[in-house]
Coordinates of C-alpha atoms in Angstrom, one line a residue:
Chain R
X391 CA -34.5 2.7 -12.5
X392 CA -33.1 4.7 -15.4
X393 CA -30.3 5.9 -13.2
X394 CA -29.5 2.3 -12.3
X395 CA -29.4 1.2 -15.9
X396 CA -27.1 4.1 -16.8
X397 CA -24.8 3.3 -14.0
X398 CA -24.9 -0.4 -14.9
X399 CA -23.8 0.5 -18.5
X400 CA -20.9 2.6 -17.3
X401 CA -20.0 -0.1 -14.8
X402 CA -20.1 -2.7 -17.7
X403 CA -17.9 -0.5 -19.9
X404 CA -15.5 -0.1 -17.0
X405 CA -15.4 -3.8 -16.2
X406 CA -14.8 -4.6 -19.9
X407 CA -11.9 -2.1 -19.9
X408 CA -10.5 -3.7 -16.8
X409 CA -10.8 -7.2 -18.4
X410 CA -8.8 -5.9 -21.4
X411 CA -6.3 -4.4 -19.0
X412 CA -6.1 -7.7 -17.1
X413 CA -5.2 -9.7 -20.2
X414 CA -1.6 -10.6 -20.1
X415 CA 0.6 -8.2 -22.0
X416 CA 3.8 -6.2 -21.7
X417 CA 4.0 -3.4 -19.1
X418 CA 4.2 -0.1 -21.0
X419 CA 4.6 2.2 -18.1
X420 CA 4.9 1.9 -14.4
X421 CA 4.4 4.3 -11.5
X422 CA 7.3 6.0 -10.0
X423 CA 7.9 3.9 -6.8
X424 CA 7.4 0.6 -8.6
X425 CA 9.9 1.7 -11.3
X426 CA 12.4 3.2 -8.9
X427 CA 12.5 0.3 -6.4
X428 CA 11.8 -2.5 -8.9
X429 CA 8.7 -3.6 -7.1
X430 CA 7.2 -6.6 -8.9
X431 CA 3.6 -5.3 -8.8
X432 CA 1.3 -2.8 -7.3
X433 CA 0.5 -5.5 -4.7
X434 CA 4.0 -5.2 -3.4
X435 CA 2.7 -2.2 -1.4
X436 CA -1.1 -2.3 -1.8
X437 CA -3.9 -4.6 -0.8
X438 CA -6.0 -2.9 -3.4
X439 CA -4.5 0.4 -4.5
X440 CA -4.5 2.9 -3.0
X441 CA -4.9 1.1 0.4
X442 CA -1.5 0.1 1.7
X443 CA -0.6 -3.3 3.0
X444 CA 2.1 -3.8 5.6
X445 CA 5.0 -3.6 3.1
X446 CA 3.5 -0.3 1.8
X447 CA 3.1 1.1 5.3
X448 CA 6.7 0.1 6.2
X449 CA 7.9 1.8 3.0
X450 CA 6.0 4.9 3.8
X451 CA 7.2 5.1 7.4
X452 CA 10.8 4.8 6.2
X453 CA 10.3 8.0 4.1
X454 CA 9.6 6.2 0.8
X455 CA 12.5 3.8 1.2
X456 CA 12.4 0.0 1.5
X457 CA 13.8 -1.9 4.5
X458 CA 17.6 -2.0 3.9
X459 CA 17.4 -5.7 4.4
X460 CA 15.5 -6.0 1.1
X461 CA 18.6 -5.2 -0.9
X462 CA 16.5 -3.1 -3.3
X463 CA 18.7 -0.8 -5.4
X464 CA 17.1 2.4 -6.7
X465 CA 16.8 2.5 -10.5
X466 CA 17.0 5.7 -12.5
X467 CA 13.5 6.7 -13.6
X468 CA 11.3 9.7 -14.5
X469 CA 10.0 10.9 -11.1
X470 CA 6.4 11.1 -12.1
X471 CA 3.1 9.1 -12.1
X472 CA -0.2 10.1 -13.6
X473 CA -3.7 9.3 -12.2
X474 CA -6.7 9.9 -14.5
X475 CA -10.3 9.4 -13.3
X476 CA -13.6 9.4 -15.1
X477 CA -16.5 10.1 -12.7
X478 CA -20.1 9.0 -13.0
X479 CA -22.3 10.7 -10.3
X480 CA -26.0 10.4 -9.9
X481 CA -27.6 12.6 -7.2
X482 CA -30.8 10.6 -7.2
X483 CA -33.3 12.8 -5.3
X484 CA -32.4 15.9 -7.4
X485 CA -32.2 13.9 -10.6
X486 CA -28.8 15.4 -11.4
X487 CA -26.5 13.1 -13.3
X488 CA -22.9 13.8 -14.4
X489 CA -20.5 11.7 -16.4
X490 CA -17.2 13.5 -16.8
X491 CA -13.4 13.3 -16.8
X492 CA -12.8 14.8 -13.4
X493 CA -9.2 14.2 -12.6
X494 CA -5.8 14.3 -14.2
X495 CA -3.2 14.3 -11.5
X496 CA 0.6 14.4 -11.8
X497 CA 2.3 12.8 -8.8
X498 CA 5.9 12.8 -7.7
X499 CA 7.4 11.5 -4.5
X500 CA 10.4 9.9 -3.0
X501 CA 13.5 10.4 -0.9
X502 CA 16.4 12.9 -1.1
X503 CA 19.2 11.2 0.6
X504 CA 18.5 9.1 3.7
X505 CA 16.6 11.5 5.8
X506 CA 14.5 13.8 3.5
X507 CA 11.3 12.7 1.7
X508 CA 8.8 14.6 -0.4
X509 CA 5.4 14.2 -2.1
X510 CA 3.7 16.4 -4.7
X511 CA 0.3 15.9 -6.2
X512 CA -0.7 18.5 -8.8
X513 CA -4.2 18.3 -10.3
X514 CA -3.9 19.7 -13.8
X515 CA -7.6 18.8 -14.3
X516 CA -9.8 19.0 -11.2
X517 CA -13.6 19.0 -11.7
X518 CA -16.2 18.0 -9.2
X519 CA -20.0 17.8 -9.3
X520 CA -21.9 20.3 -7.1
X521 CA -25.3 19.8 -5.4
X522 CA -27.0 21.7 -8.2
X523 CA -25.5 19.4 -10.8
X524 CA -22.9 22.0 -12.1
X525 CA -19.2 21.1 -12.3
X526 CA -16.7 23.1 -10.2
X527 CA -13.4 23.7 -11.9
X528 CA -10.3 23.9 -9.7
X529 CA -7.7 22.8 -12.2
X530 CA -4.2 23.6 -11.2
X531 CA -4.5 23.2 -7.5
X532 CA -2.1 21.1 -5.5
X533 CA -3.3 18.4 -3.2
X534 CA -0.3 17.2 -1.2
X535 CA 2.9 19.3 -1.5
X536 CA 5.3 18.6 1.3
X537 CA 8.7 17.8 2.5
X538 CA 9.7 15.8 5.6
X539 CA 12.9 15.6 7.4
X540 CA 13.7 12.6 9.7
X541 CA 17.0 13.3 11.4
X542 CA 16.7 10.0 13.2
X543 CA 14.2 7.1 13.6
X544 CA 12.1 9.0 16.2
X545 CA 11.7 12.6 15.1
X546 CA 10.0 14.1 12.0
X547 CA 9.6 17.6 10.9
X548 CA 7.2 18.1 8.0
X549 CA 6.1 21.3 6.2
X550 CA 4.0 22.1 3.1
X551 CA 0.4 21.4 2.3
X552 CA -1.2 18.2 3.5
X553 CA -3.9 16.7 5.8
X554 CA -3.1 16.9 9.5
X555 CA -3.8 13.3 10.0
X556 CA -1.3 10.4 10.2
X557 CA -3.0 7.4 11.7
X558 CA -5.3 7.0 8.7
X559 CA -5.0 8.9 5.4
X560 CA -8.4 9.5 3.8
X561 CA -6.7 9.8 0.4
X562 CA -5.9 6.0 0.5
X563 CA -9.6 5.0 1.1
X564 CA -11.3 2.5 -1.2
X565 CA -14.8 4.1 -1.0
X566 CA -15.3 7.1 -3.3
X567 CA -16.7 9.3 -0.5
X568 CA -14.6 10.3 2.5
X569 CA -15.9 9.1 5.9
X570 CA -18.0 11.7 7.6
X571 CA -15.7 11.6 10.7
X572 CA -12.9 13.2 8.6
X573 CA -15.0 15.3 6.2
X574 CA -17.2 17.5 8.4
X575 CA -16.4 21.1 8.2
X576 CA -16.0 23.5 11.1
X577 CA -16.5 26.9 9.7
X578 CA -14.2 29.7 10.7
X579 CA -14.5 33.4 10.9
X580 CA -16.5 34.9 7.9
X581 CA -14.7 37.4 5.7
X582 CA -17.5 39.6 4.2
X583 CA -17.4 39.5 0.4
X584 CA -14.7 36.9 0.2
X585 CA -16.2 33.4 0.1
X586 CA -12.9 31.9 -0.9
X587 CA -11.0 33.0 2.2
X588 CA -14.0 32.2 4.4
X589 CA -14.0 28.6 3.0
X590 CA -10.2 28.3 3.5
X591 CA -10.6 29.3 7.2
X592 CA -12.9 26.3 7.7
X593 CA -11.4 23.2 9.2
X594 CA -11.8 19.5 8.6
X595 CA -9.2 16.8 8.8
X596 CA -9.9 15.9 5.2
X597 CA -8.9 19.4 4.2
X598 CA -5.3 20.0 3.2
X599 CA -3.8 23.1 4.7
X600 CA -0.4 24.9 4.6
X601 CA 1.1 23.4 7.7
X602 CA 4.1 22.6 9.9
X603 CA 4.2 19.3 11.8
X604 CA 6.5 17.9 14.5
X605 CA 6.3 14.1 14.9
X606 CA 7.8 11.9 17.5
X607 CA 7.7 8.1 17.8
X608 CA 8.1 7.1 21.4
X609 CA 7.8 3.3 21.1
X610 CA 9.3 1.4 18.1
X611 CA 8.1 -2.0 16.9
X612 CA 9.9 -4.5 14.7
X613 CA 8.5 -2.9 11.5
X614 CA 8.9 0.8 10.8
X615 CA 5.1 1.4 10.9
X616 CA 4.6 -0.3 14.3
X617 CA 4.8 1.7 17.6
X618 CA 3.5 4.7 19.4
X619 CA 3.4 7.9 17.4
X620 CA 2.6 11.6 18.3
X621 CA 2.1 14.5 16.0
X622 CA 1.4 18.2 16.5
X623 CA 0.4 20.2 13.5
X624 CA 0.0 24.0 13.1
X625 CA -2.4 24.6 10.2
X626 CA -2.9 27.8 8.3
X627 CA -5.8 29.0 6.1
X628 CA -4.7 28.8 2.4
X629 CA -4.1 26.7 -0.7
X630 CA -1.1 26.3 -2.8
X631 CA -2.2 26.5 -6.4
X632 CA -1.3 27.3 -10.0
X633 CA -4.8 27.8 -11.4
X634 CA -4.9 26.9 -15.1
X635 CA -8.1 28.6 -16.3
X636 CA -10.5 31.5 -15.5
X637 CA -12.8 29.4 -13.3
X638 CA -9.9 28.0 -11.4
X639 CA -8.5 31.4 -10.7
X640 CA -11.7 32.1 -8.7
X641 CA -12.2 28.6 -7.2
X642 CA -8.6 27.6 -6.6
X643 CA -6.6 30.9 -6.3
X644 CA -3.3 30.7 -4.5
X645 CA -3.9 31.9 -1.0
X646 CA -2.2 32.0 2.4
X647 CA -3.1 33.7 5.7
X648 CA -0.4 33.9 8.3
X649 CA -2.8 33.7 11.2
X650 CA -3.0 30.0 12.0
X651 CA -6.4 28.4 12.0
X652 CA -5.5 26.0 14.8
X653 CA -3.5 23.2 16.2
X654 CA -4.1 19.5 15.6
X655 CA -2.6 17.0 18.1
X656 CA -2.7 13.3 17.3
X657 CA -1.4 10.2 19.0
X658 CA -1.9 6.6 18.0
X659 CA -0.5 3.1 18.5
X660 CA -0.1 0.8 15.5
X661 CA 0.7 -2.9 15.2
X662 CA 0.4 -3.8 11.5
X663 CA -3.2 -3.3 10.3
X664 CA -4.4 -2.7 13.9
X665 CA -4.3 0.8 15.3
X666 CA -5.9 2.9 18.0
X667 CA -5.7 6.6 18.3
X668 CA -7.2 10.0 18.7
X669 CA -6.8 13.5 17.3
X670 CA -7.9 16.8 18.6
X671 CA -8.3 20.1 16.8
X672 CA -8.2 23.3 18.9
X673 CA -8.8 26.3 16.6
X674 CA -9.7 29.9 16.3
X675 CA -13.4 31.0 16.7
X676 CA -13.7 28.6 19.7
X677 CA -13.6 25.5 17.5
X678 CA -12.9 22.1 19.0
X679 CA -13.0 18.7 17.6
X680 CA -11.9 15.4 19.1
X681 CA -12.1 12.1 17.1
X682 CA -11.1 8.6 18.1
X683 CA -10.2 6.1 15.4
X684 CA -9.7 2.3 15.7
X685 CA -8.6 -0.1 13.0
X686 CA -8.9 -3.8 13.5
X687 CA -7.8 -6.7 11.3
X688 CA -9.6 -9.6 13.0
X689 CA -9.0 -12.2 10.2
X690 CA -7.0 -12.4 7.0
X691 CA -8.5 -10.1 4.3
X692 CA -11.0 -8.5 6.7
X693 CA -10.6 -4.9 7.9
X694 CA -12.7 -2.9 10.3
X695 CA -12.5 0.8 11.0
X696 CA -14.5 2.6 13.6
X697 CA -14.6 6.3 14.5
X698 CA -16.3 8.3 17.3
X699 CA -16.0 12.0 17.8
X700 CA -17.6 15.3 18.5
X701 CA -17.1 19.0 17.8
X702 CA -17.9 22.3 19.4
X703 CA -18.4 25.6 17.6
X704 CA -19.4 29.0 18.8
X705 CA -23.2 29.4 19.1
X706 CA -23.8 26.0 17.5
X707 CA -24.9 22.7 19.0
X708 CA -22.4 20.0 19.5
X709 CA -22.3 17.4 16.8
X710 CA -21.4 13.8 17.6
X711 CA -20.1 11.6 14.7
X712 CA -19.8 7.9 14.6
X713 CA -19.0 5.4 11.8
X714 CA -18.2 1.8 11.3
X715 CA -16.7 0.4 8.2
X716 CA -16.0 -3.2 7.2
X717 CA -13.9 -4.2 4.1
X718 CA -13.3 -7.6 2.7
X719 CA -10.3 -7.5 0.4
X720 CA -9.4 -11.1 -0.7
X721 CA -5.8 -11.5 -1.8
X722 CA -5.7 -13.9 -4.7
X723 CA -2.7 -16.0 -5.7
X724 CA -2.7 -14.4 -9.1
X725 CA -1.6 -10.8 -8.7
X726 CA -3.5 -9.6 -11.7
X727 CA -6.9 -9.1 -10.0
X728 CA -7.6 -7.4 -6.7
X729 CA -11.3 -7.2 -5.8
X730 CA -12.9 -5.8 -2.7
X731 CA -16.2 -5.3 -1.0
X732 CA -16.9 -2.6 1.6
X733 CA -19.7 -1.3 3.7
X734 CA -19.8 1.8 5.9
X735 CA -22.5 3.2 8.1
X736 CA -22.1 6.7 9.5
X737 CA -24.2 9.2 11.3
X738 CA -23.9 12.7 12.8
X739 CA -26.2 14.3 15.4
X740 CA -27.8 17.7 14.9
X741 CA -27.5 17.7 11.1
X742 CA -31.1 16.9 10.3
X743 CA -30.0 13.8 8.3
X744 CA -30.7 10.2 8.8
X745 CA -27.7 7.7 9.1
X746 CA -26.0 6.9 5.7
X747 CA -25.5 3.3 4.6
X748 CA -22.7 3.1 2.0
X749 CA -21.9 -0.2 0.3
X750 CA -19.1 -0.2 -2.3
X751 CA -17.3 -2.5 -4.7
X752 CA -13.7 -2.1 -5.9
X753 CA -11.7 -3.9 -8.5
X754 CA -8.1 -3.2 -9.6
X755 CA -6.3 -4.8 -12.5
X756 CA -3.8 -5.7 -13.9
X757 CA -1.5 -4.4 -11.1
X758 CA 1.4 -4.9 -13.5
X759 CA 4.6 -3.6 -11.9
X760 CA 2.7 -0.5 -10.9
X761 CA 0.4 0.5 -13.7
X762 CA -3.2 -0.4 -13.1
X763 CA -6.9 0.4 -13.6
X764 CA -9.2 0.9 -10.6
X765 CA -13.0 0.7 -10.7
X766 CA -15.0 1.9 -7.7
X767 CA -18.7 1.7 -7.4
X768 CA -20.5 3.2 -4.4
X769 CA -24.1 3.7 -3.4
X770 CA -25.1 6.0 -0.7
X771 CA -28.4 5.1 1.0
X772 CA -29.5 8.1 3.0
X773 CA -33.0 9.7 3.2
X774 CA -33.1 12.6 0.7
X775 CA -29.4 12.3 0.0
X776 CA -29.3 9.1 -2.1
X777 CA -26.4 8.9 -4.5
X778 CA -24.8 6.5 -6.9
X779 CA -21.2 7.0 -7.9
X780 CA -18.7 5.2 -10.1
X781 CA -15.1 6.1 -10.7
X782 CA -12.9 4.5 -13.3
X783 CA -9.2 5.3 -12.9
X784 CA -6.0 4.6 -14.7
X785 CA -2.7 5.1 -12.8
X786 CA 0.6 4.8 -14.6
Chain O
X853 CA -19.0 -48.4 -6.2
X854 CA -18.3 -48.3 -2.4
X855 CA -14.6 -49.1 -3.1
X856 CA -14.4 -46.2 -5.7
X857 CA -16.0 -43.8 -3.2
X858 CA -13.6 -45.0 -0.4
X859 CA -10.6 -44.6 -2.7
X860 CA -11.7 -41.1 -3.8
X861 CA -12.3 -40.2 -0.1
X862 CA -8.8 -41.4 0.8
X863 CA -7.2 -39.5 -2.1
X864 CA -9.1 -36.4 -1.1
X865 CA -8.0 -36.8 2.5
X866 CA -4.4 -37.3 1.5
X867 CA -4.6 -34.2 -0.7
X868 CA -6.1 -32.2 2.1
X869 CA -3.4 -33.2 4.6
X870 CA -0.5 -32.9 2.2
X871 CA 1.5 -29.6 2.6
X872 CA 0.5 -27.2 -0.2
X873 CA 4.2 -26.8 -1.0
X874 CA 5.0 -30.5 -1.3
X875 CA 8.2 -30.9 -3.3
X876 CA 7.7 -31.6 -7.0
X877 CA 10.3 -32.8 -9.6
X878 CA 12.3 -29.7 -10.7
X879 CA 11.2 -28.2 -14.0
X880 CA 14.8 -27.6 -14.9
X881 CA 16.9 -30.4 -13.4
X882 CA 20.2 -29.0 -14.7
X883 CA 19.6 -25.6 -13.0
X884 CA 18.5 -27.5 -9.8
X885 CA 21.8 -29.4 -9.8
X886 CA 23.8 -26.2 -10.5
X887 CA 22.3 -24.3 -7.5
X888 CA 22.5 -27.3 -5.3
X889 CA 26.2 -27.9 -6.1
X890 CA 27.1 -24.2 -5.9
X891 CA 25.5 -23.8 -2.4
X892 CA 26.8 -27.1 -1.0
X893 CA 30.3 -26.5 -2.2
X894 CA 30.2 -23.0 -0.8
X895 CA 28.9 -24.2 2.6
X896 CA 31.6 -26.8 2.8
X897 CA 34.2 -24.0 2.3
X898 CA 32.4 -21.5 4.6
X899 CA 31.8 -24.0 7.4
X900 CA 28.9 -22.3 9.2
X901 CA 28.1 -23.8 12.6
X902 CA 25.1 -26.2 12.7
X903 CA 23.2 -23.8 15.0
X904 CA 23.2 -21.2 12.2
X905 CA 22.1 -23.8 9.7
X906 CA 19.4 -25.0 12.0
X907 CA 18.1 -21.5 12.1
X908 CA 18.1 -21.3 8.3
X909 CA 16.3 -24.6 8.0
X910 CA 13.6 -23.7 10.6
X911 CA 10.0 -24.4 9.7
X912 CA 6.8 -22.7 10.8
X913 CA 4.0 -24.5 12.7
X914 CA 2.7 -25.9 9.4
X915 CA 6.0 -27.4 8.5
X916 CA 6.8 -24.7 5.9
X917 CA 10.4 -23.5 5.6
X918 CA 10.6 -19.9 6.8
X919 CA 13.7 -18.9 5.0
X920 CA 13.0 -20.5 1.6
X921 CA 10.0 -20.1 -0.7
X922 CA 8.3 -23.4 -1.2
X923 CA 8.0 -24.4 -4.8
X924 CA 10.6 -21.8 -5.9
X925 CA 13.0 -23.5 -8.4
X926 CA 16.0 -21.7 -6.9
X927 CA 15.1 -21.8 -3.2
X928 CA 14.4 -25.5 -3.2
X929 CA 17.8 -26.8 -4.3
X930 CA 19.5 -24.2 -2.1
X931 CA 17.5 -25.6 0.8
X932 CA 18.4 -29.2 -0.1
X933 CA 22.1 -28.1 -0.1
X934 CA 21.7 -26.7 3.4
X935 CA 20.1 -30.0 4.5
X936 CA 22.9 -32.0 3.0
X937 CA 25.5 -29.8 4.7
X938 CA 23.6 -30.2 8.0
X939 CA 23.6 -34.0 7.6
X940 CA 27.4 -34.0 7.7
X941 CA 29.4 -33.8 10.9
X942 CA 29.9 -30.3 12.3
X943 CA 33.2 -28.8 11.2
X944 CA 35.8 -28.7 13.9
X945 CA 36.5 -24.9 13.5
X946 CA 33.3 -23.2 12.2
X947 CA 33.7 -19.8 10.8
X948 CA 32.0 -16.6 11.9
X949 CA 31.4 -13.2 10.5
X950 CA 28.7 -10.6 9.7
X951 CA 27.1 -12.6 7.0
X952 CA 26.9 -15.7 9.2
X953 CA 25.5 -13.6 12.0
X954 CA 22.8 -12.4 9.8
X955 CA 22.1 -16.0 8.5
X956 CA 21.4 -16.9 12.1
X957 CA 19.2 -13.9 12.8
X958 CA 15.8 -14.4 14.4
X959 CA 14.4 -11.7 12.0
X960 CA 13.0 -13.4 8.9
X961 CA 13.8 -10.5 6.6
X962 CA 17.4 -10.1 7.8
X963 CA 18.1 -13.9 7.6
X964 CA 16.5 -14.3 4.1
X965 CA 18.4 -11.2 2.8
X966 CA 21.6 -12.8 4.1
X967 CA 20.7 -16.0 2.3
X968 CA 20.2 -14.0 -0.9
X969 CA 23.6 -12.4 -0.6
X970 CA 25.2 -15.8 0.2
X971 CA 23.5 -17.5 -2.8
X972 CA 24.6 -14.6 -5.0
X973 CA 28.3 -15.0 -3.9
X974 CA 28.2 -18.8 -4.3
X975 CA 26.5 -18.7 -7.8
X976 CA 29.0 -16.0 -8.9
X977 CA 31.9 -18.3 -7.9
X978 CA 30.4 -21.3 -9.6
X979 CA 29.8 -19.3 -12.8
X980 CA 33.4 -18.0 -12.7
X981 CA 34.6 -21.6 -12.5
X982 CA 32.3 -22.9 -15.2
X983 CA 34.2 -21.4 -18.2
X984 CA 31.0 -20.7 -20.0
X985 CA 31.1 -19.0 -23.4
X986 CA 29.1 -15.8 -23.8
X987 CA 26.3 -17.7 -25.6
X988 CA 26.1 -20.3 -22.8
X989 CA 26.1 -17.6 -20.2
X990 CA 23.2 -15.9 -22.0
X991 CA 21.2 -19.2 -22.0
X992 CA 21.9 -19.7 -18.3
X993 CA 20.9 -16.1 -17.5
X994 CA 17.5 -16.7 -19.2
X995 CA 17.0 -19.9 -17.3
X996 CA 17.7 -18.2 -14.0
X997 CA 15.4 -15.4 -15.0
X998 CA 12.6 -17.8 -15.8
X999 CA 13.2 -19.7 -12.5
X1000 CA 13.1 -16.3 -10.6
X1001 CA 9.8 -15.4 -12.3
X1002 CA 8.4 -18.7 -11.0
X1003 CA 9.8 -18.0 -7.6
X1004 CA 8.0 -14.6 -7.6
X1005 CA 4.8 -16.4 -8.6
X1006 CA 5.2 -18.8 -5.7
X1007 CA 6.0 -16.0 -3.3
X1008 CA 2.8 -14.1 -4.3
X1009 CA 0.7 -17.2 -3.8
X1010 CA 2.1 -17.8 -0.3
X1011 CA 1.7 -14.1 0.6
X1012 CA -1.9 -14.4 -0.6
X1013 CA -2.4 -17.3 1.8
X1014 CA -1.1 -15.0 4.6
X1015 CA 2.1 -16.8 5.4
X1016 CA 3.7 -14.6 8.1
X1017 CA 7.4 -15.4 7.3
X1018 CA 7.1 -14.0 3.8
X1019 CA 4.8 -11.1 4.6
X1020 CA 7.5 -8.3 4.3
X1021 CA 9.3 -9.7 1.3
X1022 CA 9.0 -7.7 -1.9
X1023 CA 10.5 -10.5 -4.0
X1024 CA 12.2 -13.9 -3.5
X1025 CA 15.6 -12.7 -2.3
X1026 CA 17.4 -15.9 -3.1
X1027 CA 16.1 -15.7 -6.7
X1028 CA 17.2 -12.1 -6.8
X1029 CA 20.7 -13.0 -5.6
X1030 CA 21.1 -15.8 -8.2
X1031 CA 19.8 -13.5 -10.9
X1032 CA 22.2 -10.8 -9.9
X1033 CA 25.1 -13.2 -10.1
X1034 CA 24.2 -14.1 -13.7
X1035 CA 23.8 -10.5 -14.7
X1036 CA 27.1 -9.5 -13.1
X1037 CA 29.1 -12.2 -14.8

């Protein structure tokens, strides 16, 4: 109960801050894309940031450029956005509670000419709570850092550091935790005495790797994001990083191994918010993972995502993973407030855990030409792994 | 009492069946007339074929115009001008060209973007012919800006209702065109 009251106080403080942000006032700063393309608000591209709406998906699939019909003229602007997050994390069974500033991220993205796009996310502050309640410091690591070349409307060549997944991007989820289907690790070959390299040899689709991808769109729809897409990614163990302190030099050292950890092949069909696809990872150490993903938008403001997959590892039992997520994100006539409710149930076989039931609440405001606050509250109901988390973010 | 309840029920029924975008008296009648005249004069000179104008004036299944934002103070007089032009006999030798081709496009975004460019051209011409002083032009620019802000609010409200025709628009392109015309004076 004490934990709940503490979370409630933090939630109350966050809600009050969002109320203040939501009060009408002049925009002091705007994120890069909003400023560059004169987008009227965050909701131009997001249902609730960071989840994209159809305009946002179209913009992304054009290599961070709007549909030429929109007559949007690029404006000169500082190519930078900042994302700051305060975390509250209560690992209930262990009685471990953390309330800390966990993320300061510098983000830059856009297009260079008509056919090249890039995206860079540098975490100058990167802390995360561990199972024992301590904070792991990885300040200075890069999340995404990539360039893509689209010589025509069908082909894409991408290189850099990123997740090998294109149908859905776990980074644009509204829950705080990443769905199990994308976040289960397949351990690679162990390097004795080097836990860092050993961990980088592991694979999960949520993990960003130094990679090269070839993409091809075989069927085109009316909108840029609609059609049939195919990607093949070659992923390497490593992490691009500029560690900023002593702990980060251990936890987030700059590493690269030139022996690939495997290949990820993905294919999916998309029509607006609806999509159906699968990806397969075939890797070193006899690792295999196949996951199917479906997204369905059965009614306005209602979004369902289902996953089903399995993996095989050397001398380990096969694990089957499944999850179902439902989100209700009502779009209000007033762009200032964007609330949302979500619920996910997920389970994995052979992990000695019961299914997890994860309800969450999100609220963004004031969505004012691109600067906004975001509040995410998530409870994880799972035997011996109960958890309450709250993130309060400002993006400008 | 029964009569009051019956009257209230009738009023509620009328409100429920009335289109949410039902035309209201313009907040700025002078701006409304300015846009109407600029577009009608322009159309009379441009002489687009009626088939193209019919496409521009198309409505969705709920009777909502697909190329204009209902309730927008710039779209509504522009739409009235198209309707007035359509009520006239078809010109003997209608013009053609890339802009008119886009105006007749089946794609909502292409057609609305072409409308935005057309309105920009026509408002620019009208401003050039108006002989405004700098001070007058400044006042008009502010009026257009305020009308465009209302157009944006209306667009957001319709997008929130899930109106498909406006789904991919970032902003009201007719408002953008008119505002650009004022800025580029």
